[in-house]
Amino acid sequence: MEVKFRLAARYNAQALTAVQIGPVTIGRGDLVIMAGPCAVEDYDRTLAAALALKEYGAHIFRGGAFKPRTSPYSFQGLGKEGLEILAAVRDATGLPVVTEVLDTRDVELVCRYADVIQIGSRNMHNYALLREVGRARKPVLLKRGLAATLEEWLLAAEYVLAEGNDRVILCERGIRTFETHTRNTLDVGAIAAARNLSHLPVIADPSHAAGRRDLVAPLALAAVAAGADGVMVEVHPCPEEALCDGDQSLDPAAFARLVPLLRQVALARNGLAAAAG
Ligand code: PEP
Ligand code: MN
C-alpha cells in the first residue's frame, strides 16, 4: 500500500504521541479540557471566564483574537489587543491559551502570545499557512475542514509535520451534511478512525459541530466515549451577550455540570480499553 501519511500515520505498535502544552499533556489517556469564549471581547470578561473555567476543571483556555467570520460585516476579533488580553489572562490564571491564526503574516505575532496555535476549519486547506505553522515552535491544533475527508485532514497534518513541527493535535469539529437542525454533524466515527490511523492526539469540538447549546454536552460525551483525548467547548460568562456564537456557548454553570460527566466517561473508556488489553 502506498504510504500516504508518512509522518502522521500510526505504524504497528507505534507509541501514541503526547503533546506537552505547559503543564498539560495531551495524548496520554488523561482527558484534556479546553474551554473559553468564541472570541476575546475584553479583559475583565475574559479573565472572569478563565477563572471560573479553571475552578471547574478546564486545563487550557481558548478564545479567538482573529475570527474567521462568514460575513465580513460581523465582529472580526480584537486582533493584537485580543492576543495581549489572552497572554495577560494566562499570566493571571496559569492556564495555557489556544487561539487561531488566520494569515501567514500573523503566525509570528500569534506565536509570541499563544501556547497553542489553532488552524481553523476554513483554513485546513490553506497549505501556505500549514507550512508556516509547521515552521513555528508551538503546538498546532488542526481543525478538520468542514467538507474535508479524513484523508485530507491527515494530509493537512502531514504538511505541518513535514516542516518539522511534530506537535500536532487533530480536532474534529463537525462536517457539513444535509442536516439543518445542527450547524454541522459531529463525525464521531472520524474521531475513532483518526485515533487508529494516526499517532497524533485527537480532540473534539462539540460546540461548532452542534451550533446549539442543548447538544454540546451529549456530543462531548459521545466524543470522549469514542476515544477523544480531549474536548474544546465554547463557554461564555453570559452567552446571550456574546459577540459571536452565543447560541452554542455554555454558561459556566453548565460547563461545571459537564466536566464530572466527561471524566466519568473517560474513566469508563480507559477501564474498558485496559481490560480489553
Ligand atoms: C473556533 O474554534 O473559534 C472556530 C472558528 O472554529 P471552526 O474553525 O471549527 O469553525
Ligand atoms: Mn465560535
Coordinates of C-alpha atoms in Angstrom, one line a residue, residues 6 20 26 43 50 78 89 94 96 123 126 129-130 136 156 158 160 166 178 184 189 194 207 232 247 251 254-255 267:
R6 CA 4.5 9.1 6.2
Q20 CA 3.1 18.9 26.0
I26 CA -2.4 15.6 25.8
Y43 CA -10.0 41.8 29.6
A50 CA -10.9 31.9 32.7
L78 CA -9.7 42.3 18.6
V89 CA -5.2 36.1 31.3
G94 CA -1.7 29.8 34.8
P96 CA -2.1 27.9 28.7
N123 CA -8.1 27.1 6.7
N126 CA -4.5 26.6 3.3
L129 CA -0.5 28.6 6.3
L130 CA 0.0 24.9 7.2
A136 CA 6.7 27.5 14.2
A156 CA -3.1 18.6 6.1
E158 CA 1.3 15.9 7.2
V160 CA 2.7 20.6 9.4
D166 CA 5.7 17.2 15.4
F178 CA -27.7 17.7 4.6
N184 CA -22.7 20.7 11.4
G189 CA -16.6 7.8 13.6
A194 CA -8.2 9.1 13.4
S207 CA -19.7 23.5 20.1
M232 CA -12.8 22.0 23.3
D247 CA -26.3 30.2 20.7
D251 CA -22.6 29.3 30.6
A254 CA -23.5 24.2 32.6
F255 CA -19.8 23.7 32.0
L267 CA -12.6 6.7 33.2

